[in-house]
Amino acid sequence: MHTKEFLRPGRFLLYGLLSLGALFFLLPFYVMLVTAFKTMPEIYSSGILALPSHLNFSAWQHAWSSATIGAASEGIHGYFLNSFILVIPAVIISTAFGAFNGYVLTHWRFRGSNAFFYALLLGTIIPFQIVLLPMAWVEGKMGIAGTLIPGLMLVHVIYGLAFTTLFFRNYYVGIPHDLVKAARVDGAGFFRIFFRIMLPVSTPIIMVTAIWQFTMIWNNFLFGVVFTQGGQQPVTVAINDLVDTVTSVHMWNVDMAAATFAALPTLVVYLIAGKYFVRGLTAGAVKG
Amino acid sequence: MKALHKSVISVGVALALSGGMAGTAMAASAPNLSVINWWTAGSEAKAMHVLVQMMKAKGVNIQNDAIAGGGGAQARTILKTRLMEGQIPGAAQIKGVEIQQWGHTGLLANIDAAAQAENWDKNVPAVINDYMKYKGNYVAAPMDLHRLNWLWYNRAILAKSGVKSAPQTWPELMAALAKVKAAGYIPMAGGGNGWMIATEFDPIALETGGPAWYKDVFVKLDPKAIDSPTMVKALERLREIEAYTPKSLAGRTWNFDTDLVANGKAAFQIMGDWANGQFEFLHVTPGGSKVGCVAFPGTAKEFIYNVDSFIFFRQHTAAKSAAEIKLAETMVSPKFQLLFNKYKGSIPDLMNVSLKGYNACQLKSRAQFLTARKDNGLVPSFSQNMSTYGPPTGAFIDSLDKFYTSNESPQEAAAAMAKRVEVAKSQD
Amino acid sequence: MSFAKMELGGRDQIMAKLVLSPTFLAAVFFIYGFILWTVWLSLTRSTILPSNHFIGLANYHDLFGSSRWWRSLINLGIFGGLYIFISMGVGLGLAILLDQRIKGERLFQVIFLYPMALSAVVTGVAWRWLLDPGFGMQAIVRSWGFPHFTFAWIDNPKMAIYTVVIAAVWQTSGFMMAIFLAGLRGVSTDIVKAAQIDGASTLRIYQRVILPSLAPTFFVALVLTVGLAVKSFGLIIALTGGGPGYSTNVPSIFMYVFSFQRGEMGVGAASALVMLIIMMIFAVPFLYLDSRRQA
């Protein structure tokens, strides 16, 4: 921005505020990491902010390959794979639908398309508990109950549509309609216009949508625990099984190690795609 | 009530029929039974593994669907979604009065054959068998027999505080707590969440009013018994215990508190005998040199019981039904019961097995059960859903929650409790 | 921005509607259909399983007679209001700060954004530790030489709900920051330059030029935070379990407990519906404003 001339005296204050904020934001993750490297006796005896006396990797190893989760004692690595198998197609499909929906709602408007959009937005605030029983019934009838693909994936795609449509619609609205009109005059049809005009400039918003969906689906617990069974469950269920034990002693270091593992893919996605994310939003994703 | 019956049964039958479609497709392979439970960790999980192995040896595949969370909330959710999906489980971890509610739905299987094979009528106390039956037929199998009215204590702290022996009466308990506090230790570890508050109140209520009053309140839901001077006194006592429980333990789970007692940081804990399992895990044998157990002061002749059990669902293939019978038999077999209860800290439901290898507190539990049975001192635990289920239990727990975490007076709380329970009753 | 009337060219228009139809069908069936089912359920005597026994509005009567429900509603107002307001405010504030050509901007962005990557369970547990008076912030600050420092909100039934706000704001404000940063960067530089030439102060420029042009950004941010507030079930359970007592219950927790744990499905369904209606009422003015803006 262009106001930096006005803020030069306050530069110190600026960095100070940001650093303070950074500290606040980093604190819980620091606690998590530090705990994962300690041994249990050390956890009981030292403060939560204390650095570990040495880097103990046993908790990490146990979490990955030998912790008892549900009926098996093989750690969380298998569940990791499940989460990937689930998330990647779910993100691709829901993003694709969002893109087409946004395209239609902005450049192929018809009577009621606006109303349709706002009605669809209800999908963003529907509490997931409402969905559990009726969806279970539907999936049972369809014969896909308890499965990762297509069972759980279907649920995530359906309930992601409102969000992905929102992102793309608000983005495509910024693409001048004249471009589309001109293309139609030239004889281009519905799909050609999408692939020739909309898609080439959509990288930013595809990134935004994919990141949002990835985060929401990867971290979702409730749908995961209800709509899959046995070995098909995603990693969030495994984490919960570890952390939510009532009847045995908590192995905090294992819990934290497992939780860090589970957070890694999303973190990596943010790190790598983060620049697209902000750039994506910059390019008009959130403008009207 | 009849109309409710019919409509619930019709839904139940519809579910069962729709499940039949899915069921027949799987009939060809070896019977595969889903057993829904929430024993995902520790010794209970190990015991479930043993059950899986034992069943495999009998040619039955058990799918151990252990789902963690919330004292069974997640597991119950999944039980219901599975039924909606048409996937009838083999067994589910449901106990107490809730078994009757499930019986109403018409979805449960008749497992009399298992009961006869292992002679439950003779070897399992009638009071337990009554819960397992719906309209005269067995529909559930008991796994264990827990006692609620225990007081656990750290011997060293008591000695250092000048408490000569474990308290046997309420005044002795109060005196002991005061001495421990003066000596600088945590007097009472508890109060961490609603369930724990209710669990602590369980023996306190019994001590205050006796078994007859307890049943009037928690089984009969008699408003006059609830909004009574006895209840006020019981609540006052809860307050006194609360005063000796550090606020810093709010939000702590019960096993954290057990750790405190085991490690010599806290003197007392009011908890059911699943604390046994926790103590053993920490290599501290209850009844040994470090930690002692005594009946909650004033309730030595009584036994507040909690029985975990599994209900069985009606299957559509003969193979699955037979497999269920085998499962029920195995659950109540001496071999499994001895193993399971040893680690869980409770005692077997079978009275005809000798408790080899059990610790001193568990042996005490068995002895006091037999005494209480003779003296009419057996009382179903309200905090563990043995005396009521659903709205009424919720009403009690919400009332205790509110009382414990606010400045409500015992009189107000007792009146509010009676009102909530009245409302809850009308929801049946 | 307004659209000229579009010519409704036959085949393409049909194609467009066809493309929209899966979403349309999904919305009708899986969103509105399920909501209708929940409405029906709320009018029946459903306990441990759904039943078809109609009882009118009795469940609603029981619902509003429950002090636990009222507590949940109040908490939704407190938590929802504070969460939406503060996370958007912090997000906007951080975005403005980061917009000042900072060295290490990417690093700061990642630091502020990463909490979104963590799941609810993890966030809840980590914050529970930090907020625990026994060994969390209170104990730490005291060990630094301030023996009277108190920060035991999480154990206090009256204050616990505010700890939920802290954890939730921590998780989401980075994402709000990203959204607002994009919006800020999209503000037309010409208008800002013109205002600067006119001699307007920085504050004035923000007030009169920049913030108003962020209106569409606010809309998206609002929709997302409202949705996240409704979904905060997992975080609250992990952080406080809904307690102490039930003092941090919110409608989504109430609904889950009553439907699945207590075997009072009819009351649970009623609570879900009431929550939905409240959120819709709250959202409608913003939807209207946005639709006006689109026209």
mmCIF file of C-alpha atoms in Angstrom, chain A residues 31-177:
data_model
loop_
_atom_site.group_PDB
_atom_site.id
_atom_site.type_symbol
_atom_site.label_atom_id
_atom_site.label_comp_id
_atom_site.label_asym_id
_atom_site.label_seq_id
_atom_site.Cartn_x
_atom_site.Cartn_y
_atom_site.Cartn_z
ATOM 1 C CA VAL A 31 3.663 -26.370 23.812
ATOM 2 C CA MET A 32 2.589 -29.229 21.542
ATOM 3 C CA LEU A 33 6.021 -29.728 20.018
ATOM 4 C CA VAL A 34 7.902 -29.450 23.253
ATOM 5 C CA THR A 35 5.602 -31.970 24.940
ATOM 6 C CA ALA A 36 5.961 -34.447 22.102
ATOM 7 C CA PHE A 37 9.715 -34.564 22.657
ATOM 8 C CA LYS A 38 9.551 -35.183 26.393
ATOM 9 C CA THR A 39 9.199 -38.405 28.332
ATOM 10 C CA MET A 40 6.144 -38.898 30.533
ATOM 11 C CA PRO A 41 7.949 -38.423 33.844
ATOM 12 C CA GLU A 42 9.449 -35.245 32.441
ATOM 13 C CA ILE A 43 6.032 -33.987 31.445
ATOM 14 C CA TYR A 44 4.717 -34.506 34.942
ATOM 15 C CA SER A 45 7.650 -32.799 36.555
ATOM 16 C CA SER A 46 8.500 -29.900 34.274
ATOM 17 C CA GLY A 47 6.470 -26.866 33.276
ATOM 18 C CA ILE A 48 4.585 -26.869 30.008
ATOM 19 C CA LEU A 49 6.847 -24.212 28.537
ATOM 20 C CA ALA A 50 10.054 -25.907 29.572
ATOM 21 C CA LEU A 51 12.271 -27.216 26.810
ATOM 22 C CA PRO A 52 12.812 -30.962 26.829
ATOM 23 C CA SER A 53 16.071 -32.063 28.429
ATOM 24 C CA HIS A 54 16.874 -33.905 25.230
ATOM 25 C CA LEU A 55 14.989 -34.712 22.034
ATOM 26 C CA ASN A 56 13.154 -37.918 22.770
ATOM 27 C CA PHE A 57 11.729 -39.514 19.646
ATOM 28 C CA SER A 58 10.010 -42.475 21.252
ATOM 29 C CA ALA A 59 6.649 -40.769 21.422
ATOM 30 C CA TRP A 60 6.819 -39.936 17.723
ATOM 31 C CA GLN A 61 7.721 -43.461 16.787
ATOM 32 C CA HIS A 62 5.031 -44.909 19.006
ATOM 33 C CA ALA A 63 2.378 -42.584 17.634
ATOM 34 C CA TRP A 64 3.243 -43.404 14.052
ATOM 35 C CA SER A 65 3.575 -47.163 14.212
ATOM 36 C CA SER A 66 2.637 -48.788 17.478
ATOM 37 C CA ALA A 67 0.086 -46.875 19.522
ATOM 38 C CA THR A 68 -3.109 -48.755 20.346
ATOM 39 C CA ILE A 69 -5.986 -47.267 18.449
ATOM 40 C CA GLY A 70 -9.316 -49.025 18.500
ATOM 41 C CA ALA A 71 -8.729 -52.676 17.831
ATOM 42 C CA ALA A 72 -5.192 -52.483 16.456
ATOM 43 C CA SER A 73 -1.828 -51.393 17.789
ATOM 44 C CA GLU A 74 -0.227 -49.968 14.719
ATOM 45 C CA GLY A 75 -0.261 -46.275 15.361
ATOM 46 C CA ILE A 76 -1.740 -43.747 13.033
ATOM 47 C CA HIS A 77 0.122 -44.305 9.777
ATOM 48 C CA GLY A 78 -2.608 -46.361 8.190
ATOM 49 C CA TYR A 79 -5.216 -43.759 8.958
ATOM 50 C CA PHE A 80 -3.032 -41.185 7.275
ATOM 51 C CA LEU A 81 -3.377 -42.965 4.002
ATOM 52 C CA ASN A 82 -7.139 -43.108 4.448
ATOM 53 C CA SER A 83 -7.315 -39.374 4.947
ATOM 54 C CA PHE A 84 -5.377 -38.764 1.738
ATOM 55 C CA ILE A 85 -7.529 -41.192 -0.220
ATOM 56 C CA LEU A 86 -10.551 -39.333 1.054
ATOM 57 C CA VAL A 87 -9.465 -35.734 0.808
ATOM 58 C CA ILE A 88 -7.898 -35.547 -2.626
ATOM 59 C CA PRO A 89 -10.870 -36.673 -4.701
ATOM 60 C CA ALA A 90 -13.297 -34.868 -2.417
ATOM 61 C CA VAL A 91 -11.470 -31.597 -2.879
ATOM 62 C CA ILE A 92 -11.181 -32.023 -6.628
ATOM 63 C CA ILE A 93 -14.831 -32.876 -7.111
ATOM 64 C CA SER A 94 -16.278 -30.205 -4.824
ATOM 65 C CA THR A 95 -13.983 -27.562 -6.296
ATOM 66 C CA ALA A 96 -14.961 -28.525 -9.835
ATOM 67 C CA PHE A 97 -18.649 -28.254 -9.012
ATOM 68 C CA GLY A 98 -18.037 -24.959 -7.253
ATOM 69 C CA ALA A 99 -16.300 -23.597 -10.311
ATOM 70 C CA PHE A 100 -19.086 -24.541 -12.694
ATOM 71 C CA ASN A 101 -21.742 -23.334 -10.280
ATOM 72 C CA GLY A 102 -20.011 -20.011 -9.818
ATOM 73 C CA TYR A 103 -19.654 -19.686 -13.566
ATOM 74 C CA VAL A 104 -23.346 -20.326 -14.161
ATOM 75 C CA LEU A 105 -24.505 -18.058 -11.385
ATOM 76 C CA THR A 106 -22.525 -15.090 -12.677
ATOM 77 C CA HIS A 107 -22.526 -15.333 -16.464
ATOM 78 C CA TRP A 108 -25.543 -17.452 -17.237
ATOM 79 C CA ARG A 109 -28.033 -15.891 -14.918
ATOM 80 C CA PHE A 110 -31.677 -16.737 -15.145
ATOM 81 C CA ARG A 111 -34.673 -15.863 -13.115
ATOM 82 C CA GLY A 112 -34.185 -17.201 -9.651
ATOM 83 C CA SER A 113 -30.463 -17.819 -9.914
ATOM 84 C CA ASN A 114 -29.753 -15.240 -7.249
ATOM 85 C CA ALA A 115 -32.361 -16.719 -4.970
ATOM 86 C CA PHE A 116 -30.832 -20.137 -5.600
ATOM 87 C CA PHE A 117 -27.443 -18.858 -4.530
ATOM 88 C CA TYR A 118 -28.668 -17.378 -1.276
ATOM 89 C CA ALA A 119 -30.741 -20.448 -0.549
ATOM 90 C CA LEU A 120 -27.639 -22.572 -1.113
ATOM 91 C CA LEU A 121 -25.736 -20.513 1.447
ATOM 92 C CA LEU A 122 -27.865 -22.152 4.119
ATOM 93 C CA GLY A 123 -25.554 -25.085 3.600
ATOM 94 C CA THR A 124 -22.755 -23.164 5.278
ATOM 95 C CA ILE A 125 -24.522 -22.888 8.613
ATOM 96 C CA ILE A 126 -26.295 -26.214 8.814
ATOM 97 C CA PRO A 127 -25.139 -27.945 11.991
ATOM 98 C CA PHE A 128 -23.659 -31.281 11.046
ATOM 99 C CA GLN A 129 -25.508 -33.210 13.730
ATOM 100 C CA ILE A 130 -28.733 -32.723 11.787
ATOM 101 C CA VAL A 131 -27.156 -34.589 8.933
ATOM 102 C CA LEU A 132 -26.035 -37.725 10.752
ATOM 103 C CA LEU A 133 -29.152 -39.849 10.988
ATOM 104 C CA PRO A 134 -30.852 -39.059 7.668
ATOM 105 C CA MET A 135 -27.568 -39.394 5.769
ATOM 106 C CA ALA A 136 -26.907 -42.717 7.475
ATOM 107 C CA TRP A 137 -30.287 -43.895 6.251
ATOM 108 C CA VAL A 138 -29.621 -42.712 2.696
ATOM 109 C CA GLU A 139 -26.187 -44.304 2.560
ATOM 110 C CA GLY A 140 -27.608 -47.520 3.909
ATOM 111 C CA LYS A 141 -30.193 -47.585 1.141
ATOM 112 C CA MET A 142 -27.511 -46.831 -1.427
ATOM 113 C CA GLY A 143 -25.395 -49.633 -0.039
ATOM 114 C CA ILE A 144 -22.365 -47.432 0.551
ATOM 115 C CA ALA A 145 -22.604 -47.066 4.303
ATOM 116 C CA GLY A 146 -19.368 -47.342 6.250
ATOM 117 C CA THR A 147 -17.138 -46.824 3.258
ATOM 118 C CA LEU A 148 -14.475 -44.182 2.837
ATOM 119 C CA ILE A 149 -15.002 -43.978 -0.909
ATOM 120 C CA PRO A 150 -17.713 -43.289 -1.963
ATOM 121 C CA GLY A 151 -19.545 -43.113 1.373
ATOM 122 C CA LEU A 152 -17.699 -40.477 3.369
ATOM 123 C CA MET A 153 -16.481 -38.698 0.264
ATOM 124 C CA LEU A 154 -20.042 -38.140 -0.908
ATOM 125 C CA VAL A 155 -20.949 -36.502 2.376
ATOM 126 C CA HIS A 156 -18.018 -34.125 2.223
ATOM 127 C CA VAL A 157 -18.630 -33.196 -1.392
ATOM 128 C CA ILE A 158 -22.282 -32.419 -0.749
ATOM 129 C CA TYR A 159 -21.672 -30.270 2.287
ATOM 130 C CA GLY A 160 -18.756 -28.466 0.670
ATOM 131 C CA LEU A 161 -20.802 -27.287 -2.299
ATOM 132 C CA ALA A 162 -22.156 -24.210 -0.543
ATOM 133 C CA PHE A 163 -18.658 -23.003 0.310
ATOM 134 C CA THR A 164 -17.012 -23.748 -3.030
ATOM 135 C CA THR A 165 -19.880 -22.134 -4.898
ATOM 136 C CA LEU A 166 -19.551 -19.061 -2.697
ATOM 137 C CA PHE A 167 -15.847 -18.684 -3.420
ATOM 138 C CA PHE A 168 -16.120 -19.105 -7.182
ATOM 139 C CA ARG A 169 -19.244 -17.047 -7.569
ATOM 140 C CA ASN A 170 -17.728 -14.083 -5.780
ATOM 141 C CA TYR A 171 -14.619 -14.428 -7.902
ATOM 142 C CA TYR A 172 -16.165 -14.871 -11.333
ATOM 143 C CA VAL A 173 -18.359 -11.862 -10.726
ATOM 144 C CA GLY A 174 -15.170 -9.866 -11.137
ATOM 145 C CA ILE A 175 -14.565 -11.141 -14.640
ATOM 146 C CA PRO A 176 -16.148 -8.678 -17.041
ATOM 147 C CA HIS A 177 -19.278 -10.027 -18.591
#
